[in-house]
Short mmCIF file of N, CA and C in Angstrom, two decimals:
data_model
loop_
_atom_site.label_atom_id
_atom_site.label_comp_id
_atom_site.label_asym_id
_atom_site.label_seq_id
_atom_site.Cartn_x
_atom_site.Cartn_y
_atom_site.Cartn_z
N MET U 787 10.70 50.88 -60.76
CA MET U 787 11.36 50.48 -59.51
C MET U 787 10.78 51.30 -58.35
N PRO U 788 10.38 50.61 -57.29
CA PRO U 788 9.78 51.35 -56.17
C PRO U 788 10.82 52.17 -55.41
N ARG U 789 10.36 53.23 -54.81
CA ARG U 789 11.20 54.05 -53.91
C ARG U 789 10.95 53.58 -52.49
N THR U 790 11.95 53.76 -51.66
CA THR U 790 11.86 53.34 -50.26
C THR U 790 12.05 54.53 -49.34
N LEU U 791 11.13 54.69 -48.41
CA LEU U 791 11.21 55.70 -47.37
C LEU U 791 11.35 54.98 -46.05
N ILE U 792 12.39 55.31 -45.31
CA ILE U 792 12.63 54.72 -44.00
C ILE U 792 12.46 55.81 -42.95
N LEU U 793 11.60 55.56 -41.98
CA LEU U 793 11.38 56.50 -40.88
C LEU U 793 11.99 55.90 -39.61
N LEU U 794 12.86 56.66 -38.97
CA LEU U 794 13.57 56.20 -37.77
C LEU U 794 13.35 57.21 -36.65
N ARG U 795 12.80 56.73 -35.54
CA ARG U 795 12.72 57.58 -34.36
C ARG U 795 14.10 57.58 -33.70
N HIS U 796 14.53 58.74 -33.22
CA HIS U 796 15.84 58.82 -32.56
C HIS U 796 15.94 57.82 -31.42
N ALA U 797 17.17 57.48 -31.07
CA ALA U 797 17.44 56.55 -29.97
C ALA U 797 17.15 57.23 -28.63
N LYS U 798 17.13 56.44 -27.59
CA LYS U 798 16.81 56.90 -26.23
C LYS U 798 17.76 58.02 -25.80
N ALA U 799 17.17 59.13 -25.36
CA ALA U 799 17.95 60.29 -24.94
C ALA U 799 17.92 60.46 -23.43
N GLU U 800 18.91 61.19 -22.95
CA GLU U 800 18.95 61.55 -21.53
C GLU U 800 17.89 62.62 -21.27
N HIS U 801 17.53 62.79 -19.99
CA HIS U 801 16.50 63.78 -19.64
C HIS U 801 16.99 64.77 -18.58
N PRO U 802 18.15 65.39 -18.78
CA PRO U 802 18.59 66.37 -17.76
C PRO U 802 17.71 67.61 -17.79
N MET U 803 17.33 68.09 -16.63
CA MET U 803 16.45 69.24 -16.53
C MET U 803 17.17 70.55 -16.83
N THR U 804 18.48 70.55 -16.80
CA THR U 804 19.24 71.79 -16.94
C THR U 804 19.69 72.08 -18.37
N ILE U 805 19.26 71.28 -19.33
CA ILE U 805 19.73 71.47 -20.70
C ILE U 805 18.54 71.70 -21.64
N ASP U 806 18.74 72.53 -22.64
CA ASP U 806 17.73 72.78 -23.66
C ASP U 806 17.40 71.48 -24.38
N ASP U 807 16.11 71.28 -24.71
CA ASP U 807 15.67 70.04 -25.34
C ASP U 807 16.46 69.71 -26.60
N ARG U 808 16.79 70.71 -27.41
CA ARG U 808 17.53 70.46 -28.66
C ARG U 808 18.92 69.90 -28.41
N GLN U 809 19.45 70.13 -27.22
CA GLN U 809 20.82 69.72 -26.91
C GLN U 809 20.91 68.38 -26.17
N ARG U 810 19.76 67.77 -25.88
CA ARG U 810 19.79 66.48 -25.17
C ARG U 810 20.55 65.45 -25.99
N SER U 811 21.42 64.71 -25.33
CA SER U 811 22.21 63.70 -26.03
C SER U 811 21.68 62.30 -25.71
N LEU U 812 22.24 61.33 -26.39
CA LEU U 812 21.80 59.94 -26.20
C LEU U 812 22.25 59.41 -24.85
N ALA U 813 21.38 58.63 -24.23
CA ALA U 813 21.72 57.88 -23.03
C ALA U 813 22.56 56.67 -23.46
N ASP U 814 23.17 55.99 -22.51
CA ASP U 814 23.96 54.79 -22.85
C ASP U 814 23.10 53.78 -23.60
N ARG U 815 21.87 53.60 -23.14
CA ARG U 815 20.95 52.69 -23.85
C ARG U 815 20.71 53.16 -25.28
N GLY U 816 20.61 54.47 -25.48
CA GLY U 816 20.39 55.03 -26.80
C GLY U 816 21.55 54.76 -27.74
N VAL U 817 22.76 54.81 -27.24
CA VAL U 817 23.93 54.51 -28.06
C VAL U 817 23.85 53.07 -28.55
N ARG U 818 23.50 52.16 -27.66
CA ARG U 818 23.35 50.75 -28.05
C ARG U 818 22.23 50.58 -29.07
N GLU U 819 21.07 51.24 -28.81
CA GLU U 819 19.93 51.15 -29.72
C GLU U 819 20.27 51.67 -31.12
N ALA U 820 20.94 52.81 -31.18
CA ALA U 820 21.27 53.42 -32.47
C ALA U 820 22.20 52.52 -33.27
N ALA U 821 23.18 51.93 -32.61
CA ALA U 821 24.09 51.01 -33.30
C ALA U 821 23.31 49.80 -33.82
N GLU U 822 22.40 49.28 -33.02
CA GLU U 822 21.58 48.14 -33.43
C GLU U 822 20.67 48.51 -34.60
N ALA U 823 20.11 49.73 -34.56
CA ALA U 823 19.26 50.19 -35.66
C ALA U 823 20.07 50.25 -36.96
N GLY U 824 21.28 50.76 -36.88
CA GLY U 824 22.13 50.81 -38.07
C GLY U 824 22.43 49.43 -38.61
N ASP U 825 22.72 48.50 -37.72
CA ASP U 825 22.97 47.11 -38.15
C ASP U 825 21.74 46.53 -38.83
N TRP U 826 20.57 46.76 -38.25
CA TRP U 826 19.33 46.23 -38.83
C TRP U 826 19.10 46.82 -40.22
N LEU U 827 19.29 48.13 -40.36
CA LEU U 827 19.09 48.77 -41.65
C LEU U 827 20.03 48.20 -42.72
N ARG U 828 21.30 48.02 -42.37
CA ARG U 828 22.25 47.47 -43.35
C ARG U 828 21.88 46.05 -43.76
N GLU U 829 21.27 45.29 -42.85
CA GLU U 829 20.92 43.90 -43.14
C GLU U 829 19.56 43.76 -43.84
N HIS U 830 18.60 44.64 -43.55
CA HIS U 830 17.22 44.42 -43.99
C HIS U 830 16.64 45.47 -44.93
N ALA U 831 17.32 46.56 -45.14
CA ALA U 831 16.76 47.64 -45.96
C ALA U 831 17.71 47.95 -47.12
N PRO U 832 17.19 48.56 -48.17
CA PRO U 832 18.07 48.97 -49.26
C PRO U 832 19.09 50.01 -48.76
N LYS U 833 20.19 50.13 -49.47
CA LYS U 833 21.22 51.11 -49.13
C LYS U 833 20.62 52.51 -49.16
N VAL U 834 20.86 53.28 -48.12
CA VAL U 834 20.33 54.63 -47.99
C VAL U 834 21.13 55.56 -48.90
N ASP U 835 20.41 56.34 -49.72
CA ASP U 835 21.04 57.30 -50.63
C ASP U 835 21.14 58.70 -50.04
N ARG U 836 20.18 59.05 -49.19
CA ARG U 836 20.12 60.39 -48.61
C ARG U 836 19.44 60.31 -47.27
N VAL U 837 19.82 61.24 -46.37
CA VAL U 837 19.24 61.29 -45.03
C VAL U 837 18.69 62.69 -44.78
N LEU U 838 17.49 62.75 -44.25
CA LEU U 838 16.93 63.97 -43.69
C LEU U 838 16.86 63.74 -42.18
N CYS U 839 17.52 64.59 -41.42
CA CYS U 839 17.64 64.37 -39.98
C CYS U 839 17.28 65.65 -39.24
N SER U 840 16.48 65.51 -38.21
CA SER U 840 16.21 66.65 -37.34
C SER U 840 17.54 67.21 -36.84
N PRO U 841 17.62 68.53 -36.65
CA PRO U 841 18.87 69.12 -36.18
C PRO U 841 19.14 68.94 -34.68
N ALA U 842 18.25 68.30 -33.95
CA ALA U 842 18.47 68.08 -32.52
C ALA U 842 19.69 67.19 -32.29
N ALA U 843 20.37 67.38 -31.18
CA ALA U 843 21.59 66.61 -30.88
C ALA U 843 21.32 65.11 -30.87
N ARG U 844 20.20 64.68 -30.28
CA ARG U 844 19.94 63.25 -30.16
C ARG U 844 19.68 62.58 -31.51
N THR U 845 19.09 63.31 -32.46
CA THR U 845 18.89 62.72 -33.79
C THR U 845 20.20 62.67 -34.55
N ARG U 846 21.01 63.71 -34.44
CA ARG U 846 22.33 63.71 -35.09
C ARG U 846 23.21 62.58 -34.54
N GLN U 847 23.15 62.37 -33.22
CA GLN U 847 23.92 61.29 -32.61
C GLN U 847 23.40 59.93 -33.05
N THR U 848 22.09 59.82 -33.22
CA THR U 848 21.52 58.56 -33.71
C THR U 848 22.08 58.26 -35.09
N LEU U 849 22.09 59.24 -35.97
CA LEU U 849 22.63 59.06 -37.31
C LEU U 849 24.10 58.67 -37.26
N GLU U 850 24.87 59.38 -36.48
CA GLU U 850 26.32 59.10 -36.38
C GLU U 850 26.58 57.70 -35.82
N THR U 851 25.87 57.34 -34.77
CA THR U 851 26.09 56.05 -34.11
C THR U 851 25.60 54.90 -34.97
N ALA U 852 24.55 55.13 -35.75
CA ALA U 852 24.03 54.09 -36.64
C ALA U 852 24.97 53.85 -37.83
N GLU U 853 25.89 54.79 -38.04
CA GLU U 853 26.88 54.69 -39.12
C GLU U 853 26.23 54.56 -40.49
N ILE U 854 25.24 55.41 -40.74
CA ILE U 854 24.61 55.48 -42.06
C ILE U 854 25.43 56.48 -42.87
N LEU U 855 26.13 55.97 -43.85
CA LEU U 855 27.06 56.79 -44.62
C LEU U 855 26.40 57.25 -45.91
N ALA U 856 25.58 58.27 -45.79
CA ALA U 856 24.90 58.87 -46.93
C ALA U 856 24.87 60.38 -46.70
N PRO U 857 24.78 61.16 -47.76
CA PRO U 857 24.68 62.61 -47.57
C PRO U 857 23.47 62.95 -46.70
N ALA U 858 23.66 63.89 -45.79
CA ALA U 858 22.60 64.23 -44.83
C ALA U 858 22.30 65.72 -44.86
N GLU U 859 21.03 66.03 -44.66
CA GLU U 859 20.55 67.40 -44.48
C GLU U 859 19.83 67.45 -43.15
N PHE U 860 19.78 68.65 -42.54
CA PHE U 860 19.23 68.80 -41.20
C PHE U 860 18.17 69.91 -41.17
N PRO U 861 17.04 69.70 -41.84
CA PRO U 861 16.01 70.75 -41.89
C PRO U 861 15.34 70.97 -40.54
N SER U 862 15.19 72.23 -40.18
CA SER U 862 14.58 72.56 -38.88
C SER U 862 13.14 72.08 -38.79
N ALA U 863 12.46 71.91 -39.91
CA ALA U 863 11.06 71.44 -39.90
C ALA U 863 10.93 70.05 -39.29
N LEU U 864 12.01 69.28 -39.25
CA LEU U 864 11.93 67.94 -38.67
C LEU U 864 12.05 67.95 -37.15
N TYR U 865 12.38 69.09 -36.56
CA TYR U 865 12.49 69.13 -35.10
C TYR U 865 11.12 69.30 -34.44
N MET U 866 10.39 70.32 -34.79
CA MET U 866 9.10 70.57 -34.14
C MET U 866 7.93 70.41 -35.10
N GLY U 867 8.20 70.00 -36.33
CA GLY U 867 7.15 69.91 -37.32
C GLY U 867 6.23 68.73 -37.12
N GLY U 868 5.10 68.79 -37.80
CA GLY U 868 4.13 67.71 -37.79
C GLY U 868 4.23 66.87 -39.04
N GLU U 869 3.25 66.00 -39.22
CA GLU U 869 3.25 65.07 -40.35
C GLU U 869 3.31 65.81 -41.69
N ASP U 870 2.57 66.90 -41.84
CA ASP U 870 2.60 67.64 -43.10
C ASP U 870 4.00 68.19 -43.39
N ASP U 871 4.69 68.65 -42.35
CA ASP U 871 6.05 69.15 -42.53
C ASP U 871 6.99 68.03 -42.97
N TYR U 872 6.84 66.85 -42.37
CA TYR U 872 7.69 65.73 -42.77
C TYR U 872 7.43 65.36 -44.22
N LEU U 873 6.15 65.31 -44.62
CA LEU U 873 5.83 64.97 -45.99
C LEU U 873 6.41 66.00 -46.96
N GLU U 874 6.30 67.27 -46.64
CA GLU U 874 6.84 68.31 -47.52
C GLU U 874 8.35 68.18 -47.67
N GLN U 875 9.05 67.85 -46.60
CA GLN U 875 10.50 67.66 -46.69
C GLN U 875 10.83 66.47 -47.60
N VAL U 876 10.09 65.38 -47.46
CA VAL U 876 10.32 64.19 -48.28
C VAL U 876 10.05 64.50 -49.75
N LYS U 877 9.01 65.25 -50.02
CA LYS U 877 8.62 65.55 -51.40
C LYS U 877 9.67 66.40 -52.13
N GLU U 878 10.56 67.06 -51.40
CA GLU U 878 11.62 67.87 -52.00
C GLU U 878 12.84 67.04 -52.39
N THR U 879 12.80 65.75 -52.14
CA THR U 879 13.93 64.87 -52.44
C THR U 879 14.11 64.74 -53.96
N GLY U 880 15.36 64.73 -54.38
CA GLY U 880 15.68 64.64 -55.80
C GLY U 880 15.39 63.27 -56.39
N ALA U 881 15.16 63.25 -57.69
CA ALA U 881 14.81 62.03 -58.41
C ALA U 881 15.91 60.98 -58.36
N GLU U 882 17.15 61.39 -58.14
CA GLU U 882 18.26 60.43 -58.11
C GLU U 882 18.25 59.56 -56.85
N VAL U 883 17.48 59.92 -55.85
CA VAL U 883 17.43 59.19 -54.58
C VAL U 883 16.40 58.08 -54.68
N GLN U 884 16.84 56.85 -54.46
CA GLN U 884 15.92 55.70 -54.42
C GLN U 884 15.46 55.41 -53.00
N THR U 885 16.39 55.54 -52.04
CA THR U 885 16.07 55.24 -50.64
C THR U 885 16.42 56.44 -49.77
N LEU U 886 15.41 56.93 -49.06
CA LEU U 886 15.55 58.09 -48.19
C LEU U 886 15.31 57.67 -46.75
N LEU U 887 16.19 58.08 -45.85
CA LEU U 887 16.03 57.86 -44.42
C LEU U 887 15.69 59.18 -43.76
N VAL U 888 14.60 59.20 -42.97
CA VAL U 888 14.22 60.37 -42.19
C VAL U 888 14.35 60.01 -40.73
N ILE U 889 15.14 60.80 -39.99
CA ILE U 889 15.33 60.58 -38.56
C ILE U 889 14.65 61.72 -37.82
N GLY U 890 13.66 61.37 -36.98
CA GLY U 890 12.90 62.41 -36.32
C GLY U 890 12.40 62.00 -34.95
N HIS U 891 11.27 62.57 -34.59
CA HIS U 891 10.74 62.52 -33.22
C HIS U 891 9.30 62.00 -33.21
N GLU U 892 8.91 61.50 -32.05
CA GLU U 892 7.53 61.11 -31.81
C GLU U 892 6.77 62.32 -31.28
N PRO U 893 5.49 62.41 -31.60
CA PRO U 893 4.64 61.42 -32.26
C PRO U 893 4.62 61.55 -33.79
N THR U 894 5.47 62.40 -34.34
CA THR U 894 5.40 62.68 -35.77
C THR U 894 5.87 61.51 -36.63
N VAL U 895 6.89 60.77 -36.17
CA VAL U 895 7.38 59.65 -36.98
C VAL U 895 6.27 58.61 -37.17
N SER U 896 5.65 58.17 -36.10
CA SER U 896 4.59 57.17 -36.24
C SER U 896 3.38 57.75 -36.96
N GLY U 897 3.05 59.00 -36.70
CA GLY U 897 1.93 59.63 -37.39
C GLY U 897 2.15 59.71 -38.89
N THR U 898 3.37 59.99 -39.29
CA THR U 898 3.69 60.05 -40.72
C THR U 898 3.59 58.66 -41.33
N ALA U 899 4.11 57.65 -40.64
CA ALA U 899 4.04 56.27 -41.15
C ALA U 899 2.60 55.85 -41.38
N ILE U 900 1.74 56.11 -40.41
CA ILE U 900 0.33 55.70 -40.53
C ILE U 900 -0.38 56.53 -41.60
N ALA U 901 -0.11 57.82 -41.67
CA ALA U 901 -0.76 58.66 -42.67
C ALA U 901 -0.37 58.26 -44.09
N LEU U 902 0.86 57.81 -44.28
CA LEU U 902 1.31 57.39 -45.61
C LEU U 902 0.77 56.01 -45.99
N ALA U 903 0.47 55.19 -45.01
CA ALA U 903 0.09 53.80 -45.28
C ALA U 903 -1.22 53.70 -46.04
N ALA U 904 -1.18 52.92 -47.11
CA ALA U 904 -2.40 52.66 -47.88
C ALA U 904 -3.33 51.73 -47.11
N ASP U 905 -2.75 50.76 -46.39
CA ASP U 905 -3.54 49.80 -45.61
C ASP U 905 -3.34 50.09 -44.12
N LYS U 906 -4.25 50.85 -43.58
CA LYS U 906 -4.12 51.25 -42.18
C LYS U 906 -4.51 50.16 -41.19
N GLU U 907 -5.04 49.06 -41.70
CA GLU U 907 -5.44 47.96 -40.83
C GLU U 907 -4.50 46.76 -40.95
N SER U 908 -3.39 46.92 -41.62
CA SER U 908 -2.43 45.82 -41.72
C SER U 908 -1.84 45.53 -40.33
N ASP U 909 -1.27 44.36 -40.18
CA ASP U 909 -0.65 44.00 -38.90
C ASP U 909 0.46 44.99 -38.55
N LEU U 910 1.25 45.40 -39.54
CA LEU U 910 2.35 46.34 -39.27
C LEU U 910 1.81 47.71 -38.85
N ALA U 911 0.75 48.18 -39.49
CA ALA U 911 0.15 49.46 -39.10
C ALA U 911 -0.39 49.40 -37.68
N ARG U 912 -1.02 48.28 -37.33
CA ARG U 912 -1.52 48.11 -35.96
C ARG U 912 -0.37 48.12 -34.96
N GLU U 913 0.72 47.46 -35.33
CA GLU U 913 1.89 47.41 -34.44
C GLU U 913 2.45 48.82 -34.22
N ILE U 914 2.51 49.62 -35.27
CA ILE U 914 3.00 51.00 -35.16
C ILE U 914 2.09 51.81 -34.26
N ARG U 915 0.79 51.67 -34.42
CA ARG U 915 -0.16 52.42 -33.59
C ARG U 915 -0.10 51.97 -32.13
N HIS U 916 0.29 50.75 -31.89
CA HIS U 916 0.37 50.21 -30.52
C HIS U 916 1.47 50.88 -29.72
N GLY U 917 2.51 51.35 -30.38
CA GLY U 917 3.62 52.02 -29.69
C GLY U 917 4.84 52.07 -30.58
N TYR U 918 5.51 53.20 -30.57
CA TYR U 918 6.66 53.41 -31.44
C TYR U 918 7.86 53.74 -30.55
N PRO U 919 8.62 52.73 -30.16
CA PRO U 919 9.71 52.95 -29.21
C PRO U 919 10.87 53.72 -29.83
N THR U 920 11.74 54.20 -28.97
CA THR U 920 12.96 54.84 -29.47
C THR U 920 13.71 53.85 -30.36
N SER U 921 14.31 54.37 -31.40
CA SER U 921 15.00 53.60 -32.45
C SER U 921 14.07 52.71 -33.25
N GLY U 922 12.77 52.95 -33.16
CA GLY U 922 11.82 52.22 -34.01
C GLY U 922 12.02 52.61 -35.46
N ILE U 923 11.85 51.64 -36.35
CA ILE U 923 12.09 51.84 -37.78
C ILE U 923 10.86 51.36 -38.55
N THR U 924 10.38 52.21 -39.47
CA THR U 924 9.35 51.80 -40.42
C THR U 924 9.92 51.92 -41.82
N VAL U 925 9.72 50.89 -42.62
CA VAL U 925 10.14 50.90 -44.02
C VAL U 925 8.87 50.92 -44.86
N LEU U 926 8.77 51.91 -45.75
CA LEU U 926 7.63 52.06 -46.65
C LEU U 926 8.13 52.08 -48.09
N THR U 927 7.33 51.56 -49.00
CA THR U 927 7.66 51.65 -50.42
C THR U 927 6.48 52.25 -51.17
N PHE U 928 6.79 52.88 -52.28
CA PHE U 928 5.76 53.42 -53.16
C PHE U 928 6.36 53.56 -54.56
N HIS U 929 5.50 53.71 -55.54
CA HIS U 929 5.92 53.89 -56.92
C HIS U 929 5.70 55.34 -57.31
N GLY U 930 6.66 55.92 -58.00
CA GLY U 930 6.53 57.29 -58.46
C GLY U 930 7.66 58.16 -57.96
N GLU U 931 7.56 59.43 -58.27
CA GLU U 931 8.55 60.41 -57.84
C GLU U 931 8.25 60.88 -56.42
N TRP U 932 9.28 61.33 -55.73
CA TRP U 932 9.11 61.81 -54.37
C TRP U 932 8.09 62.94 -54.31
N GLU U 933 8.13 63.83 -55.27
CA GLU U 933 7.22 64.98 -55.25
C GLU U 933 5.76 64.58 -55.39
N ALA U 934 5.52 63.35 -55.86
CA ALA U 934 4.14 62.87 -56.03
C ALA U 934 3.63 62.06 -54.83
N LEU U 935 4.47 61.86 -53.83
CA LEU U 935 4.06 61.08 -52.66
C LEU U 935 2.89 61.76 -51.96
N ARG U 936 1.88 60.97 -51.63
CA ARG U 936 0.67 61.48 -50.98
C ARG U 936 0.30 60.58 -49.80
N TRP U 937 -0.54 61.11 -48.94
CA TRP U 937 -1.07 60.29 -47.85
C TRP U 937 -1.79 59.09 -48.45
N ASN U 938 -1.79 57.98 -47.74
CA ASN U 938 -2.51 56.76 -48.13
C ASN U 938 -1.96 56.12 -49.40
N SER U 939 -0.69 56.34 -49.74
CA SER U 939 -0.18 55.86 -51.02
C SER U 939 1.01 54.91 -50.92
N ALA U 940 1.47 54.59 -49.72
CA ALA U 940 2.66 53.76 -49.57
C ALA U 940 2.32 52.44 -48.86
N ASN U 941 3.18 51.48 -49.03
CA ASN U 941 3.03 50.18 -48.36
C ASN U 941 4.06 50.05 -47.26
N ILE U 942 3.60 49.71 -46.07
CA ILE U 942 4.53 49.43 -44.98
C ILE U 942 5.07 48.02 -45.22
N THR U 943 6.38 47.91 -45.42
CA THR U 943 6.97 46.60 -45.68
C THR U 943 7.70 46.03 -44.48
N ALA U 944 8.02 46.89 -43.50
CA ALA U 944 8.68 46.39 -42.28
C ALA U 944 8.51 47.41 -41.16
N PHE U 945 8.47 46.88 -39.95
CA PHE U 945 8.53 47.69 -38.73
C PHE U 945 9.43 46.94 -37.78
N HIS U 946 10.43 47.64 -37.24
CA HIS U 946 11.39 47.00 -36.35
C HIS U 946 11.66 47.91 -35.16
N ALA U 947 11.72 47.33 -33.99
CA ALA U 947 12.04 48.05 -32.76
C ALA U 947 13.26 47.41 -32.12
N PRO U 948 14.44 47.97 -32.31
CA PRO U 948 15.64 47.37 -31.69
C PRO U 948 15.57 47.38 -30.16
N HIS U 949 15.87 46.25 -29.56
CA HIS U 949 16.00 46.16 -28.08
C HIS U 949 16.48 44.78 -27.76
#
């Protein structure tokens, strides 16, 4: 049975100059986007078993507003980390998890999706490279254990941009 990795960029955040970046919250548009992303996931993706979410306020709010009811962890590596950090976090996922949702930031979310993709010239890969909007979702599948996941080893099965 294939495993499913879902990558979600946080919803649209406010840009106040007087607040630390980690504390930025969702804009009104972001609240709508996050709710729509949650609806799309429930309709088009397998049930999420576990969530890895950046500890930033806007990613936590995206998770809460999307109403994804799965156990969540908030590793600091998902806030400022790069693609290798995201992959390492995913590889630590337990064997009991079939579907993992990672909520993070650009440009790392799209970079991770493309780096994992076996077919980098597929229409979906091209669409991801063209632009990854807030609340963008990539669904990837692969066979094997999480710890064995490698670059160029997954299939992009869906890309969705709520708006």
